[in-house]
mmCIF file of C-alpha atoms in Angstrom:
data_model
loop_
_atom_site.group_PDB
_atom_site.id
_atom_site.type_symbol
_atom_site.label_atom_id
_atom_site.label_comp_id
_atom_site.label_asym_id
_atom_site.label_seq_id
_atom_site.Cartn_x
_atom_site.Cartn_y
_atom_site.Cartn_z
ATOM 1 C CA MET A 28 -21.606 -21.822 -12.843
ATOM 2 C CA LEU A 29 -21.798 -20.870 -16.581
ATOM 3 C CA LYS A 30 -19.088 -18.901 -18.015
ATOM 4 C CA VAL A 31 -21.240 -16.043 -18.785
ATOM 5 C CA GLN A 32 -22.512 -15.979 -15.118
ATOM 6 C CA ARG A 33 -18.832 -16.059 -13.997
ATOM 7 C CA LEU A 34 -17.877 -13.076 -16.191
ATOM 8 C CA GLU A 35 -20.964 -11.092 -14.747
ATOM 9 C CA GLN A 36 -20.072 -11.869 -11.246
ATOM 10 C CA ILE A 37 -16.353 -10.732 -11.913
ATOM 11 C CA GLN A 38 -17.729 -7.476 -13.274
ATOM 12 C CA GLU A 39 -20.075 -6.981 -10.332
ATOM 13 C CA GLU A 40 -17.296 -7.528 -7.794
ATOM 14 C CA LEU A 41 -15.090 -5.007 -9.631
ATOM 15 C CA GLN A 42 -17.866 -2.523 -9.600
ATOM 16 C CA LYS A 43 -18.081 -2.963 -5.804
ATOM 17 C CA HIS A 44 -14.438 -3.101 -4.928
ATOM 18 C CA GLY A 45 -12.572 -1.569 -7.733
ATOM 19 C CA VAL A 46 -9.546 -4.110 -7.305
ATOM 20 C CA LEU A 47 -9.614 -7.835 -7.014
ATOM 21 C CA SER A 48 -6.996 -10.712 -6.846
ATOM 22 C CA ILE A 49 -6.923 -13.812 -8.853
ATOM 23 C CA GLU A 50 -6.744 -15.897 -5.727
ATOM 24 C CA ALA A 51 -9.844 -14.255 -4.137
ATOM 25 C CA LEU A 52 -11.854 -14.564 -7.280
ATOM 26 C CA ALA A 53 -10.922 -18.270 -7.722
ATOM 27 C CA GLU A 54 -11.992 -19.050 -4.169
ATOM 28 C CA ALA A 55 -15.204 -17.049 -4.458
ATOM 29 C CA LEU A 56 -16.243 -18.604 -7.643
ATOM 30 C CA HIS A 57 -14.890 -22.110 -6.915
ATOM 31 C CA VAL A 58 -12.809 -22.317 -10.021
ATOM 32 C CA SER A 59 -9.165 -22.668 -10.676
ATOM 33 C CA GLN A 60 -6.845 -19.571 -10.850
ATOM 34 C CA SER A 61 -5.999 -20.389 -14.473
ATOM 35 C CA THR A 62 -9.725 -20.144 -15.300
ATOM 36 C CA ILE A 63 -9.901 -16.723 -13.624
ATOM 37 C CA ARG A 64 -6.814 -15.665 -15.603
ATOM 38 C CA ARG A 65 -8.492 -16.537 -18.794
ATOM 39 C CA ASP A 66 -11.665 -14.756 -17.801
ATOM 40 C CA LEU A 67 -9.812 -11.569 -16.957
ATOM 41 C CA PHE A 68 -8.009 -11.709 -20.202
ATOM 42 C CA GLU A 69 -11.277 -12.029 -22.062
ATOM 43 C CA LEU A 70 -12.753 -9.061 -20.105
ATOM 44 C CA GLU A 71 -9.670 -6.901 -20.808
ATOM 45 C CA GLU A 72 -10.030 -7.732 -24.489
ATOM 46 C CA GLN A 73 -13.464 -6.241 -24.401
ATOM 47 C CA GLY A 74 -11.682 -2.912 -23.794
ATOM 48 C CA GLU A 75 -14.141 -1.238 -21.322
ATOM 49 C CA VAL A 76 -14.310 -3.361 -18.157
ATOM 50 C CA LEU A 77 -10.853 -3.733 -16.497
ATOM 51 C CA LYS A 78 -7.089 -3.752 -16.694
ATOM 52 C CA ARG A 79 -5.157 -6.814 -15.648
ATOM 53 C CA ILE A 80 -2.396 -6.308 -13.218
ATOM 54 C CA ARG A 81 -0.024 -8.940 -11.802
ATOM 55 C CA GLY A 82 -2.051 -11.051 -9.468
ATOM 56 C CA GLY A 83 -5.434 -9.567 -10.272
ATOM 57 C CA ALA A 84 -7.220 -6.829 -12.002
ATOM 58 C CA VAL A 85 -8.416 -3.221 -11.483
ATOM 59 C CA ARG A 86 -11.542 -1.593 -12.773
ATOM 60 C CA LYS A 87 -10.864 0.574 -15.727
ATOM 61 C CA ALA A 88 -12.624 3.600 -14.165
ATOM 62 C CA LEU A 89 -10.291 3.269 -11.094
ATOM 63 C CA ASN A 90 -7.670 5.813 -12.229
ATOM 64 C CA THR A 91 -6.634 8.900 -10.358
ATOM 65 C CA SER A 92 -9.468 9.556 -7.845
ATOM 66 C CA HIS A 93 -10.785 6.247 -6.384
ATOM 67 C CA GLU A 94 -9.118 4.030 -3.881
ATOM 68 C CA PRO A 95 -10.453 0.683 -2.545
ATOM 69 C CA SER A 96 -11.168 0.471 1.068
ATOM 70 C CA PHE A 97 -8.471 -0.901 3.522
ATOM 71 C CA ASP A 98 -10.659 -4.078 4.047
ATOM 72 C CA VAL A 99 -10.615 -4.723 0.303
ATOM 73 C CA ARG A 100 -6.795 -3.955 -0.151
ATOM 74 C CA GLN A 101 -5.482 -5.778 2.968
ATOM 75 C CA ASP A 102 -5.790 -9.254 1.226
ATOM 76 C CA MET A 103 -4.397 -8.015 -2.073
ATOM 77 C CA PHE A 104 -0.820 -9.300 -2.569
ATOM 78 C CA LEU A 105 -0.616 -10.376 0.957
ATOM 79 C CA GLU A 106 2.250 -12.740 0.910
ATOM 80 C CA GLU A 107 4.307 -10.099 -0.926
ATOM 81 C CA LYS A 108 3.390 -7.445 1.530
ATOM 82 C CA GLN A 109 4.510 -9.731 4.406
ATOM 83 C CA ARG A 110 7.867 -10.173 2.693
ATOM 84 C CA ILE A 111 8.226 -6.432 2.454
ATOM 85 C CA ALA A 112 7.333 -6.108 6.109
ATOM 86 C CA LEU A 113 10.013 -8.542 7.202
ATOM 87 C CA ALA A 114 12.599 -6.605 5.027
ATOM 88 C CA ALA A 115 11.582 -3.251 6.703
ATOM 89 C CA LYS A 116 11.802 -4.806 10.112
ATOM 90 C CA ALA A 117 15.341 -5.768 9.415
ATOM 91 C CA LEU A 118 16.139 -2.031 9.111
ATOM 92 C CA VAL A 119 14.742 -1.273 12.538
ATOM 93 C CA ASN A 120 17.141 -0.967 15.553
ATOM 94 C CA GLU A 121 16.408 -1.169 19.188
ATOM 95 C CA ASN A 122 15.373 2.074 20.908
ATOM 96 C CA GLU A 123 14.382 3.737 17.737
ATOM 97 C CA THR A 124 11.667 6.221 17.248
ATOM 98 C CA LEU A 125 9.581 5.488 14.205
ATOM 99 C CA PHE A 126 6.584 6.947 12.223
ATOM 100 C CA LEU A 127 4.380 4.330 10.806
ATOM 101 C CA ASP A 128 2.176 5.897 8.108
ATOM 102 C CA SER A 129 -1.198 4.522 6.966
ATOM 103 C CA GLY A 130 -1.672 1.837 4.575
ATOM 104 C CA THR A 131 -2.013 -2.064 4.335
ATOM 105 C CA THR A 132 1.668 -2.759 3.757
ATOM 106 C CA VAL A 133 2.842 -0.544 6.636
ATOM 107 C CA CYS A 134 0.310 -2.361 8.835
ATOM 108 C CA GLU A 135 1.955 -5.630 7.929
ATOM 109 C CA LEU A 136 5.233 -4.134 9.291
ATOM 110 C CA ALA A 137 3.279 -3.231 12.652
ATOM 111 C CA LYS A 138 2.513 -6.999 12.950
ATOM 112 C CA VAL A 139 6.066 -8.093 13.079
ATOM 113 C CA LEU A 140 7.523 -5.586 15.613
ATOM 114 C CA ASP A 141 6.869 -7.574 18.682
ATOM 115 C CA SER A 142 10.464 -9.014 18.949
ATOM 116 C CA PHE A 143 12.139 -5.733 20.039
ATOM 117 C CA HIS A 144 12.682 -4.799 23.611
ATOM 118 C CA GLN A 145 12.059 -1.128 23.304
ATOM 119 C CA LEU A 146 10.636 0.977 20.388
ATOM 120 C CA TYR A 147 8.965 4.324 20.242
ATOM 121 C CA ILE A 148 6.299 4.440 17.486
ATOM 122 C CA ALA A 149 3.911 7.160 16.378
ATOM 123 C CA THR A 150 1.177 6.277 13.862
ATOM 124 C CA ASN A 151 -1.975 7.791 12.412
ATOM 125 C CA ASP A 152 -3.218 4.484 11.250
ATOM 126 C CA LEU A 153 -5.830 2.887 13.494
ATOM 127 C CA LYS A 154 -5.312 -0.552 12.264
ATOM 128 C CA SER A 155 -1.604 -0.283 13.024
ATOM 129 C CA ALA A 156 -2.338 1.241 16.401
ATOM 130 C CA MET A 157 -4.539 -1.759 17.433
ATOM 131 C CA VAL A 158 -2.074 -4.240 16.349
ATOM 132 C CA LEU A 159 0.801 -2.375 18.293
ATOM 133 C CA THR A 160 -1.385 -2.162 21.479
ATOM 134 C CA GLN A 161 -0.593 -5.919 21.913
ATOM 135 C CA PHE A 162 3.201 -5.266 22.220
ATOM 136 C CA PRO A 163 4.192 -4.135 25.741
ATOM 137 C CA SER A 164 7.671 -3.284 24.689
ATOM 138 C CA ILE A 165 6.480 -0.556 22.300
ATOM 139 C CA ASP A 166 5.774 2.859 23.540
ATOM 140 C CA LEU A 167 2.911 3.901 21.276
ATOM 141 C CA MET A 168 1.514 7.382 20.397
ATOM 142 C CA VAL A 169 -1.527 7.560 18.260
ATOM 143 C CA LEU A 170 -1.670 10.705 16.127
ATOM 144 C CA GLY A 171 -5.254 11.622 16.854
ATOM 145 C CA GLY A 172 -7.288 13.517 14.141
ATOM 146 C CA SER A 173 -10.174 13.422 11.726
ATOM 147 C CA LEU A 174 -10.871 9.777 10.643
ATOM 148 C CA ARG A 175 -10.841 8.844 6.979
ATOM 149 C CA ARG A 176 -13.534 6.146 7.015
ATOM 150 C CA ASP A 177 -12.916 2.966 5.336
ATOM 151 C CA HIS A 178 -9.190 3.662 5.354
ATOM 152 C CA TYR A 179 -8.664 3.915 9.174
ATOM 153 C CA SER A 180 -6.082 6.946 8.824
ATOM 154 C CA LEU A 181 -6.154 9.930 11.043
ATOM 155 C CA ASN A 182 -5.505 13.226 9.427
ATOM 156 C CA GLY A 183 -5.973 16.972 9.736
ATOM 157 C CA TYR A 184 -5.174 19.678 12.171
ATOM 158 C CA PHE A 185 -4.730 17.647 15.238
ATOM 159 C CA THR A 186 -2.598 14.972 13.577
ATOM 160 C CA GLU A 187 -0.330 17.548 12.041
ATOM 161 C CA THR A 188 0.122 19.336 15.373
ATOM 162 C CA MET A 189 1.247 16.226 17.041
ATOM 163 C CA ILE A 190 3.610 15.325 14.181
ATOM 164 C CA GLY A 191 5.108 18.803 14.505
ATOM 165 C CA GLN A 192 6.286 17.841 18.030
ATOM 166 C CA ILE A 193 8.096 14.626 17.069
ATOM 167 C CA HIS A 194 11.517 13.794 15.760
ATOM 168 C CA ALA A 195 11.925 10.177 14.445
ATOM 169 C CA ASP A 196 14.761 8.020 13.220
ATOM 170 C CA LYS A 197 12.579 6.502 10.351
ATOM 171 C CA VAL A 198 9.356 6.815 8.641
ATOM 172 C CA PHE A 199 7.782 4.039 6.842
ATOM 173 C CA LEU A 200 5.388 5.402 4.223
ATOM 174 C CA GLY A 201 2.636 3.958 2.204
ATOM 175 C CA VAL A 202 1.893 5.326 -1.250
ATOM 176 C CA ASP A 203 -0.866 4.723 -3.834
ATOM 177 C CA ALA A 204 1.038 5.196 -7.036
ATOM 178 C CA ILE A 205 4.615 5.700 -8.310
ATOM 179 C CA ASP A 206 5.299 7.197 -11.746
ATOM 180 C CA PRO A 207 8.906 7.523 -13.135
ATOM 181 C CA ASN A 208 8.131 11.079 -14.391
ATOM 182 C CA ILE A 209 6.224 12.305 -11.479
ATOM 183 C CA GLY A 210 7.266 10.601 -8.300
ATOM 184 C CA PHE A 211 5.032 9.322 -5.359
ATOM 185 C CA MET A 212 1.321 9.892 -5.355
ATOM 186 C CA ASN A 213 -1.840 9.476 -3.222
ATOM 187 C CA PHE A 214 -5.476 9.134 -4.016
ATOM 188 C CA SER A 215 -6.534 11.300 -1.140
ATOM 189 C CA ALA A 216 -5.363 14.787 -0.794
ATOM 190 C CA VAL A 217 -6.348 14.822 2.827
ATOM 191 C CA GLU A 218 -3.521 12.381 3.772
ATOM 192 C CA VAL A 219 -0.821 14.169 1.950
ATOM 193 C CA LYS A 220 0.268 16.804 4.506
ATOM 194 C CA SER A 221 0.581 14.245 7.284
ATOM 195 C CA LYS A 222 2.932 12.156 5.135
ATOM 196 C CA LYS A 223 5.049 15.205 4.162
ATOM 197 C CA MET A 224 5.244 16.137 7.857
ATOM 198 C CA MET A 225 6.339 12.702 8.825
ATOM 199 C CA MET A 226 8.992 12.810 6.125
ATOM 200 C CA ASP A 227 10.279 16.200 7.285
ATOM 201 C CA ALA A 228 10.456 14.987 10.915
ATOM 202 C CA SER A 229 12.404 11.775 10.015
ATOM 203 C CA TYR A 230 16.036 11.128 9.283
ATOM 204 C CA GLU A 231 15.296 8.265 7.023
ATOM 205 C CA LYS A 232 12.441 8.004 4.524
ATOM 206 C CA ILE A 233 11.394 4.458 3.392
ATOM 207 C CA VAL A 234 8.457 3.634 1.139
ATOM 208 C CA LEU A 235 6.809 0.301 1.391
ATOM 209 C CA CYS A 236 4.725 -0.757 -1.534
ATOM 210 C CA ASP A 237 3.642 -3.843 -3.497
ATOM 211 C CA HIS A 238 4.499 -4.094 -7.174
ATOM 212 C CA SER A 239 1.087 -2.941 -8.326
ATOM 213 C CA LYS A 240 1.927 0.639 -7.409
ATOM 214 C CA PHE A 241 4.481 1.092 -10.089
ATOM 215 C CA GLU A 242 3.693 3.090 -13.266
ATOM 216 C CA ARG A 243 0.296 4.181 -11.908
ATOM 217 C CA ILE A 244 -1.174 7.634 -11.544
ATOM 218 C CA ALA A 245 -3.017 8.826 -8.542
ATOM 219 C CA PHE A 246 -4.772 12.074 -7.746
ATOM 220 C CA VAL A 247 -2.218 14.146 -5.857
ATOM 221 C CA ASN A 248 1.611 14.292 -5.528
ATOM 222 C CA ILE A 249 3.328 13.458 -2.329
ATOM 223 C CA CYS A 250 6.977 14.023 -3.200
ATOM 224 C CA ARG A 251 9.746 13.496 -5.842
ATOM 225 C CA PHE A 252 12.227 10.549 -5.782
ATOM 226 C CA GLU A 253 15.022 12.590 -4.221
ATOM 227 C CA ASP A 254 12.928 13.007 -0.998
ATOM 228 C CA ILE A 255 13.048 9.223 -0.371
ATOM 229 C CA ASP A 256 15.957 7.151 0.650
ATOM 230 C CA LEU A 257 14.678 3.645 -0.043
ATOM 231 C CA ILE A 258 11.643 1.773 -1.687
ATOM 232 C CA ILE A 259 11.111 -1.786 -0.648
ATOM 233 C CA THR A 260 8.831 -3.791 -2.894
ATOM 234 C CA GLY A 261 8.289 -7.476 -3.990
ATOM 235 C CA LYS A 262 10.171 -9.456 -6.547
ATOM 236 C CA GLU A 263 7.021 -9.572 -8.461
ATOM 237 C CA ALA A 264 7.831 -5.919 -9.866
ATOM 238 C CA SER A 265 8.768 -6.030 -13.526
ATOM 239 C CA PRO A 266 12.655 -5.711 -13.996
ATOM 240 C CA ASP A 267 12.217 -3.431 -16.783
ATOM 241 C CA THR A 268 10.027 -1.172 -14.691
ATOM 242 C CA LEU A 269 12.387 -1.227 -11.847
ATOM 243 C CA HIS A 270 15.409 -0.384 -14.154
ATOM 244 C CA THR A 271 13.429 2.645 -15.328
ATOM 245 C CA PHE A 272 13.242 3.873 -11.657
ATOM 246 C CA GLU A 273 16.750 3.101 -10.863
ATOM 247 C CA ASP A 274 17.955 4.948 -13.948
ATOM 248 C CA ARG A 275 16.438 7.948 -12.246
ATOM 249 C CA GLY A 276 18.532 7.532 -9.132
ATOM 250 C CA VAL A 277 15.932 5.582 -6.960
ATOM 251 C CA THR A 278 17.314 3.100 -4.537
ATOM 252 C CA ILE A 279 14.963 -0.040 -4.586
ATOM 253 C CA MET A 280 15.103 -3.289 -2.590
ATOM 254 C CA THR A 281 13.196 -6.213 -3.850
ATOM 255 C CA VAL A 282 12.218 -9.013 -1.771
#
């Protein structure tokens, strides 16, 4: 494949998905990851197409209002998300009641909860719910509501009514963006009330997010830093970025 064809295909894939990983692009285009890195650098230099992030790139138009689908996001930074999930699992105790929020990193946590003898879990994420149905030791409640298509989250009146009847030891939250001056944000306004209610109903509030969520802006605020007890993220996060957040009193675990 000629270079010009490769650049065109990268742009086409970004238009479709909004976010792409270097690993996925290299596999799809049958070239090395170093070649893809050079291509992304060249496209970024053009100024209009994309912005490079650690491990991949985002479409420049992807700012405060658009979020790629769950199926696109689930393979982004997967190994990092799996490390975050294992660190979160280490904080879970037998017989606890947990809220699992929607999102790909929280879903990775769901996949590793099979070793407990008894847990009580409520989730509004259909992907996590399907994983948890395989584990007989988990007492599962699915927080039914209106489906957010392509993202597999349930929200709205019925979801919120169910959350209002539950008290949990911990909530594991997914977020779309974290800014040192704003706090935690989400692309979809429809999900925010469910997230806030899970937080209000939980003793400990823990955010699970890969490094790409830092210093980004999304459409709507979820909460401030003081509302969260812990952020678990990957070691890929920039130390300078993490220091900025820690200076604001944020407790961060990197794995």
